[in-house]
Coordinates of C-alpha atoms in Angstrom, one line a residue:
M922 CA 27.4 4.4 18.3
R923 CA 24.2 5.9 16.9
V924 CA 23.5 5.3 13.2
R925 CA 21.5 8.0 11.4
V926 CA 19.7 6.9 8.3
P927 CA 19.7 9.6 5.6
H928 CA 16.4 11.2 4.4
T929 CA 14.4 9.0 2.1
L930 CA 14.6 11.5 -0.8
V931 CA 18.4 11.6 -0.3
L932 CA 18.6 7.8 -0.6
L933 CA 16.4 7.8 -3.7
M934 CA 18.5 10.5 -5.3
G935 CA 21.5 8.4 -4.5
G936 CA 19.7 5.5 -6.2
I937 CA 19.3 7.6 -9.3
A938 CA 23.0 8.4 -9.3
L939 CA 23.8 4.7 -8.8
A940 CA 21.5 3.9 -11.8
V941 CA 23.4 6.4 -13.9
A942 CA 26.7 4.7 -12.9
L943 CA 25.3 1.3 -13.7
T944 CA 24.6 2.3 -17.3
H945 CA 28.4 2.8 -17.7
I946 CA 29.3 -0.4 -16.0
V947 CA 26.6 -3.0 -16.7
P948 CA 26.4 -4.4 -20.2
A949 CA 23.3 -3.3 -22.1
G950 CA 21.0 -6.1 -23.1
E951 CA 17.4 -7.1 -23.6
Y952 CA 15.0 -10.0 -23.6
A953 CA 12.5 -10.5 -26.4
R954 CA 8.9 -10.1 -25.3
R955 CA 5.7 -11.5 -26.5
T956 CA 2.0 -10.8 -25.9
D957 CA 0.3 -13.4 -23.7
E958 CA -2.9 -14.3 -25.5
A959 CA -4.7 -15.2 -22.3
T960 CA -3.9 -12.0 -20.5
G961 CA -3.0 -9.5 -23.2
R962 CA 0.1 -8.4 -21.4
Q963 CA 3.7 -8.3 -22.5
V964 CA 5.8 -11.1 -20.9
V965 CA 9.5 -12.0 -21.1
E966 CA 10.6 -14.8 -23.3
P967 CA 13.1 -17.0 -21.4
G968 CA 16.4 -17.8 -23.3
T969 CA 16.2 -14.7 -25.6
Y970 CA 18.6 -12.4 -23.8
H971 CA 20.9 -10.6 -26.2
T972 CA 23.3 -7.6 -26.0
V973 CA 22.3 -4.2 -27.5
P974 CA 24.3 -1.0 -28.1
A975 CA 25.2 0.8 -24.8
S976 CA 23.4 4.0 -23.9
P977 CA 25.2 5.4 -20.9
A978 CA 23.5 8.2 -19.0
G979 CA 25.0 11.6 -18.3
V980 CA 24.6 14.4 -15.8
M981 CA 21.6 15.8 -17.5
D982 CA 19.9 12.4 -17.5
L983 CA 20.4 12.2 -13.8
L984 CA 18.7 15.6 -13.3
R985 CA 15.9 14.9 -15.8
A986 CA 15.1 11.5 -14.1
V987 CA 13.0 13.1 -11.4
P988 CA 10.7 15.2 -13.6
R989 CA 10.5 12.3 -16.1
G990 CA 9.7 9.9 -13.3
I991 CA 6.9 12.1 -12.1
G992 CA 5.5 12.4 -15.6
E993 CA 5.6 8.6 -16.2
A994 CA 4.0 7.9 -12.8
A995 CA 1.4 10.6 -13.2
D996 CA -1.6 8.2 -13.1
V997 CA -0.2 6.6 -9.9
I998 CA 0.4 10.0 -8.3
A999 CA -3.1 11.2 -9.2
V1000 CA -4.5 8.1 -7.4
V1001 CA -2.4 8.9 -4.3
F1002 CA -3.5 12.6 -4.3
L1003 CA -7.2 12.1 -5.1
V1004 CA -7.9 8.9 -3.1
G1005 CA -5.8 10.2 -0.2
A1006 CA -7.6 13.5 -0.2
A1007 CA -11.0 11.8 -0.3
F1008 CA -10.2 9.9 2.9
A1009 CA -8.9 13.2 4.4
V1010 CA -12.4 14.6 3.8
V1011 CA -14.0 11.5 5.4
D1012 CA -11.7 11.9 8.4
R1013 CA -12.6 15.6 8.6
T1014 CA -16.3 14.8 8.9
G1015 CA -15.6 12.8 12.0
A1016 CA -17.5 9.7 10.7
L1017 CA -14.6 7.3 11.5
R1018 CA -14.2 8.7 15.1
A1019 CA -18.0 8.6 15.6
A1020 CA -18.1 4.9 14.5
F1021 CA -15.4 4.0 16.9
A1022 CA -16.9 6.0 19.8
A1023 CA -20.3 4.3 19.2
L1024 CA -18.5 0.9 19.4
V1025 CA -16.8 1.9 22.7
R1026 CA -20.1 2.9 24.2
R1027 CA -22.0 -0.2 23.1
L1028 CA -19.5 -2.8 24.1
G1029 CA -18.4 -1.5 27.5
S1030 CA -16.3 -4.1 29.3
R1031 CA -17.3 -7.2 27.2
A1032 CA -13.7 -8.1 26.3
W1033 CA -14.7 -11.3 24.4
L1034 CA -16.6 -9.1 21.9
A1035 CA -14.8 -5.7 22.0
I1036 CA -11.4 -6.9 20.9
P1037 CA -12.4 -9.0 17.9
L1038 CA -14.7 -6.2 16.7
C1039 CA -12.0 -3.6 17.1
C1040 CA -9.5 -5.8 15.2
L1041 CA -12.1 -6.2 12.5
L1042 CA -12.9 -2.5 12.3
F1043 CA -9.3 -1.4 12.0
A1044 CA -8.4 -4.2 9.7
T1045 CA -11.2 -3.0 7.4
G1046 CA -9.7 0.5 7.6
G1047 CA -6.3 -0.8 6.6
A1048 CA -7.7 -2.9 3.8
L1049 CA -9.7 0.0 2.3
E1050 CA -7.4 2.9 2.6
N1051 CA -4.1 1.9 4.4
M1052 CA -5.3 3.5 7.7
Q1053 CA -2.4 4.6 9.9
E1054 CA -2.3 8.3 11.0
E1055 CA -6.1 8.4 11.4
I1056 CA -5.7 6.2 14.5
I1057 CA -3.8 8.9 16.4
A1058 CA -7.1 10.8 17.0
L1059 CA -8.6 7.7 18.6
V1060 CA -5.8 7.0 21.1
P1061 CA -7.7 8.3 24.2
A1062 CA -10.7 6.1 23.5
L1063 CA -8.5 3.2 22.6
V1064 CA -6.5 3.3 25.8
L1065 CA -9.8 3.5 27.8
L1066 CA -11.3 0.5 26.0
A1067 CA -8.1 -1.5 26.4
A1068 CA -8.2 -0.8 30.2
R1069 CA -11.9 -1.8 30.3
V1070 CA -11.2 -5.2 28.8
G1071 CA -8.2 -5.9 31.1
G1072 CA -5.4 -4.8 28.7
N1073 CA -2.8 -2.1 28.6
P1074 CA -1.6 0.5 26.1
L1075 CA 0.1 -2.2 24.1
T1076 CA -3.3 -3.8 23.7
A1077 CA -4.6 -0.5 22.3
V1078 CA -1.8 -0.4 19.7
A1079 CA -2.2 -4.1 18.8
M1080 CA -5.9 -4.0 18.2
S1081 CA -5.7 -0.7 16.2
L1082 CA -2.5 -0.1 14.3
G1083 CA -1.5 -3.8 14.3
S1084 CA -4.9 -4.8 12.9
A1085 CA -4.7 -2.0 10.3
V1086 CA -1.3 -3.2 9.1
V1087 CA -2.6 -6.8 8.8
G1088 CA -5.6 -5.5 6.8
A1089 CA -3.4 -3.5 4.5
A1090 CA -0.8 -6.3 3.9
F1091 CA -3.4 -8.8 2.7
S1092 CA -6.0 -6.4 1.3
P1093 CA -7.8 -7.3 -1.9
V1094 CA -8.8 -3.6 -2.6
N1095 CA -6.2 -1.2 -1.0
P1096 CA -5.7 1.4 -3.8
F1097 CA -2.4 2.5 -2.4
Q1098 CA -0.9 -1.0 -2.3
V1099 CA -2.5 -3.8 -4.3
G1100 CA -4.2 -1.5 -6.8
I1101 CA -0.9 0.3 -7.7
A1102 CA 1.1 -3.0 -7.7
Q1103 CA -1.3 -4.8 -10.0
Q1104 CA -1.4 -1.8 -12.4
I1105 CA 2.4 -1.8 -12.6
V1106 CA 2.7 -5.5 -13.4
A1107 CA -0.1 -5.3 -15.9
I1108 CA -2.7 -7.5 -14.3
P1109 CA -6.3 -6.4 -13.7
M1110 CA -6.8 -4.2 -10.7
F1111 CA -8.2 -5.9 -7.6
S1112 CA -8.0 -9.3 -9.4
G1113 CA -7.5 -12.3 -7.1
F1114 CA -10.0 -10.8 -4.7
A1115 CA -11.3 -14.1 -3.3
F1116 CA -7.8 -15.5 -2.6
R1117 CA -6.6 -12.3 -0.9
L1118 CA -9.8 -12.1 1.1
A1119 CA -9.3 -15.6 2.4
L1120 CA -5.7 -14.9 3.3
L1121 CA -6.8 -11.7 5.1
A1122 CA -9.4 -13.7 7.1
V1123 CA -6.8 -16.2 8.2
A1124 CA -4.2 -13.5 9.1
L1125 CA -6.8 -11.5 11.0
L1126 CA -7.9 -14.5 13.0
V1127 CA -4.3 -15.2 14.0
W1128 CA -3.7 -11.6 14.9
T1129 CA -7.0 -11.3 17.0
W1130 CA -6.0 -14.5 18.8
A1131 CA -2.6 -12.9 19.6
V1132 CA -4.2 -9.8 20.9
L1133 CA -6.6 -11.8 23.2
R1134 CA -3.6 -13.8 24.4
Q1135 CA -1.7 -10.6 25.2
V1136 CA -4.6 -9.3 27.2
R1137 CA -4.7 -12.5 29.3
R1138 CA -1.1 -11.9 30.3
V1139 CA -1.6 -8.3 31.6
P1140 CA -1.7 -8.0 35.4
D1141 CA -4.9 -6.6 36.9
A1142 CA -4.9 -2.9 36.8
P1143 CA -7.5 -0.3 37.9
V1144 CA -9.9 0.7 35.2
P1145 CA -10.0 4.5 34.5
E1146 CA -13.2 6.4 34.7
P1147 CA -14.9 6.6 31.3
A1148 CA -14.6 9.9 29.6
A1149 CA -17.6 11.6 28.0
P1150 CA -17.7 10.8 24.3
S1151 CA -16.8 13.7 22.0
D1152 CA -18.2 12.2 18.9
A1153 CA -21.7 10.8 18.4
W1154 CA -23.0 8.6 15.6
S1155 CA -25.6 10.3 13.5
A1156 CA -27.4 10.0 10.2
R1157 CA -24.6 12.2 8.6
S1158 CA -22.0 9.7 9.8
G1159 CA -23.9 6.9 8.2
L1160 CA -24.2 8.8 4.9
V1161 CA -20.4 9.5 4.8
M1162 CA -19.5 5.9 5.4
A1163 CA -22.1 4.9 2.7
C1164 CA -20.3 7.2 0.3
V1165 CA -17.0 5.3 0.9
V1166 CA -18.5 1.9 0.5
G1167 CA -20.5 3.0 -2.5
G1168 CA -17.3 4.4 -4.1
F1169 CA -15.5 1.0 -3.9
A1170 CA -18.6 -0.8 -5.1
V1171 CA -19.0 1.5 -8.2
F1172 CA -15.3 1.1 -9.1
L1173 CA -15.3 -2.7 -8.7
V1174 CA -18.3 -3.0 -10.9
G1175 CA -16.8 -0.6 -13.5
Q1176 CA -13.5 -2.5 -13.4
A1177 CA -15.2 -5.8 -13.9
V1178 CA -17.6 -4.6 -16.7
S1179 CA -15.6 -2.0 -18.5
G1180 CA -12.0 -2.6 -17.5
W1181 CA -11.6 0.7 -15.5
G1182 CA -8.1 1.7 -14.4
F1183 CA -6.3 4.4 -12.5
D1184 CA -8.0 7.4 -14.1
E1185 CA -11.5 6.0 -13.3
L1186 CA -10.4 5.2 -9.7
S1187 CA -9.2 8.8 -9.2
A1188 CA -12.5 10.1 -10.7
V1189 CA -14.7 7.9 -8.5
F1190 CA -12.9 9.0 -5.3
L1191 CA -13.0 12.6 -6.4
A1192 CA -16.7 12.2 -6.4
V1193 CA -16.6 10.2 -3.1
G1194 CA -14.7 13.1 -1.4
L1195 CA -17.2 15.7 -2.7
L1196 CA -20.2 13.7 -1.6
A1197 CA -18.8 12.7 1.8
G1198 CA -17.9 16.4 2.5
L1199 CA -21.4 17.6 1.7
A1200 CA -23.1 14.7 3.5
G1201 CA -20.9 15.3 6.5
G1202 CA -21.9 19.0 6.7
L1203 CA -18.6 20.5 5.6
G1204 CA -20.2 22.5 2.8
L1205 CA -18.4 23.3 -0.4
G1206 CA -15.8 25.5 1.2
G1207 CA -15.0 23.1 4.0
T1208 CA -14.8 20.2 1.6
A1209 CA -12.4 22.1 -0.6
T1210 CA -10.2 23.0 2.4
A1211 CA -10.2 19.3 3.5
F1212 CA -9.1 18.3 0.0
V1213 CA -6.3 20.8 0.1
D1214 CA -5.2 19.4 3.5
G1215 CA -5.3 15.9 2.1
F1216 CA -3.2 16.9 -0.9
R1217 CA -0.7 18.4 1.5
E1218 CA -0.5 15.1 3.5
M1219 CA -0.1 13.1 0.3
A1220 CA 2.6 15.3 -1.2
F1221 CA 5.6 13.4 0.3
A1222 CA 4.2 10.0 -0.9
A1223 CA 3.8 11.5 -4.4
L1224 CA 7.4 12.8 -4.4
L1225 CA 8.7 9.4 -3.4
I1226 CA 6.8 7.8 -6.3
G1227 CA 8.3 10.2 -8.7
F1228 CA 11.9 9.8 -7.4
A1229 CA 11.5 6.0 -7.3
R1230 CA 10.2 6.0 -10.9
G1231 CA 13.3 8.1 -11.9
I1232 CA 15.5 5.1 -11.0
F1233 CA 13.6 2.9 -13.4
V1234 CA 13.7 5.6 -16.1
V1235 CA 17.5 5.8 -16.1
L1236 CA 18.0 2.0 -16.0
N1237 CA 15.4 1.5 -18.8
D1238 CA 16.9 4.2 -21.0
G1239 CA 20.3 2.6 -20.5
H1240 CA 19.0 -0.8 -21.5
V1241 CA 20.4 -2.5 -18.3
I1242 CA 17.1 -3.5 -16.7
D1243 CA 17.0 -6.9 -18.4
T1244 CA 20.7 -7.5 -17.7
L1245 CA 20.0 -7.0 -14.0
V1246 CA 16.9 -9.2 -14.2
R1247 CA 19.1 -11.9 -15.8
A1248 CA 21.7 -11.6 -13.1
L1249 CA 19.0 -12.1 -10.4
A1250 CA 17.3 -15.0 -12.3
T1251 CA 20.4 -17.1 -13.0
P1252 CA 21.2 -18.2 -9.4
L1253 CA 17.5 -18.9 -8.8
E1254 CA 16.9 -21.1 -11.8
G1255 CA 16.2 -24.7 -10.7
L1256 CA 15.2 -23.7 -7.2
P1257 CA 11.6 -24.2 -6.0
P1258 CA 9.5 -21.2 -6.8
A1259 CA 8.6 -20.9 -3.1
V1260 CA 12.3 -20.0 -2.3
A1261 CA 12.3 -17.2 -4.9
V1262 CA 9.0 -15.9 -3.5
A1263 CA 10.4 -15.9 0.0
G1264 CA 13.4 -14.0 -1.3
M1265 CA 11.0 -11.4 -2.8
V1266 CA 9.3 -11.0 0.5
G1267 CA 12.6 -10.4 2.2
L1268 CA 13.7 -7.9 -0.4
Q1269 CA 10.5 -5.9 0.0
T1270 CA 11.0 -5.9 3.8
L1271 CA 14.5 -4.5 3.5
V1272 CA 13.5 -1.9 0.9
H1273 CA 10.7 -0.8 3.2
L1274 CA 13.2 0.6 5.8
P1275 CA 14.6 3.3 3.5
V1276 CA 11.4 3.7 1.4
P1277 CA 8.5 3.6 3.9
S1278 CA 5.9 4.5 1.3
V1279 CA 4.3 1.3 0.1
S1280 CA 3.2 3.0 -3.2
G1281 CA 6.7 4.4 -3.7
Q1282 CA 8.1 0.9 -3.0
A1283 CA 5.9 -0.7 -5.6
V1284 CA 7.1 1.8 -8.3
L1285 CA 10.7 1.1 -7.3
T1286 CA 10.8 -2.7 -7.2
L1287 CA 8.0 -4.2 -9.2
P1288 CA 9.3 -3.1 -12.6
I1289 CA 12.2 -5.5 -11.9
L1290 CA 10.3 -8.2 -10.1
A1291 CA 7.6 -8.6 -12.8
P1292 CA 10.0 -9.7 -15.6
L1293 CA 11.9 -11.8 -13.0
S1294 CA 8.7 -13.7 -12.1
D1295 CA 8.1 -14.3 -15.8
L1296 CA 11.6 -15.9 -16.2
L1297 CA 11.1 -18.0 -13.1
Q1298 CA 7.5 -19.0 -14.2
I1299 CA 6.0 -17.5 -11.1
S1300 CA 2.5 -15.9 -11.3
R1301 CA 2.5 -12.1 -11.2
Q1302 CA -0.3 -12.4 -8.7
V1303 CA 2.1 -14.2 -6.4
T1304 CA 4.7 -11.5 -7.0
V1305 CA 2.2 -8.8 -6.0
L1306 CA 1.3 -10.8 -2.9
A1307 CA 5.0 -11.1 -2.0
Y1308 CA 5.3 -7.3 -2.4
Q1309 CA 2.2 -6.7 -0.3
T1310 CA 3.4 -9.0 2.5
G1311 CA 6.9 -7.7 2.6
A1312 CA 6.0 -4.0 2.3
G1313 CA 3.0 -4.2 4.6
M1314 CA 4.1 -6.5 7.4

């Protein structure tokens, strides 16, 4: 029998309705919180849970949860729109396709070099901007390259989409994933850079080895005739990619020196999109059109964030968040922290099925996992890594 999964927005609206019901069923309670002098963030005080007057939600609270969720997550939604649109502009210039086409032409049939470099290229795309849909335009060249190095279509998928997923899952700078997650749990954006970069290097080495191993198992097949490249690397392409790298560099410096956050990240990538469009020859009108198309592509992800935040709004107004956290923490007390972290990874993996947006998933789960990690004395950096791994992989 075929099982049909409801639409994600239907599931999230059902989650809001369930949250309303929980405010009538779950006892209201709160933990005391204190300001951590070392980090300046609010953390939960273990052993301070106490009951508070109930605040059950009604029908109007259910309906207001979505607009309130969108309002409370406005800075996250702005990042999704503006950073996503900036990369839509970059894609419109053809710089990414030109870079890959140049790689295909230069490497030819040297499998020992082609596959590792392709894995590195796409992992970089995943780490920088959660690359996924952009790969579709590269499928013909990918299949050709895979055949040249003795692989098959599965090789093409593995060294492109697979590498991009690995890059996103362990990225130290992905604004849609680690950036949003760290902002939600109140730790500096893109902190823990060196540790995540080391994990990414190990994960990418393992993945590249797996792709090479898969190629060795492919039976010999005729190599198709090379197609004429439709994209050529040019000075314009180099300028566009320099805009992207420069944007990340400017934000990282600003974050380290001046404590920049989401608003500054949105502002920097608004500038990146404008400069990339002009450098790529789109002109002002073409750049504006590419921005609009990027906004359109990001609209669904933004809606998911607003709906997911609506669940937290209802639970928080009903004062049942801490009660739920206490219920989750009690059976885990006394267990090794690694067990709890493994459970967080499993939870994120399951949640990813109905909520495929990694940014929407962060807004949905991390407001609960952050105080839970405080109670279990688990670093919030580790909690973010558990989210990244479960949601990304």
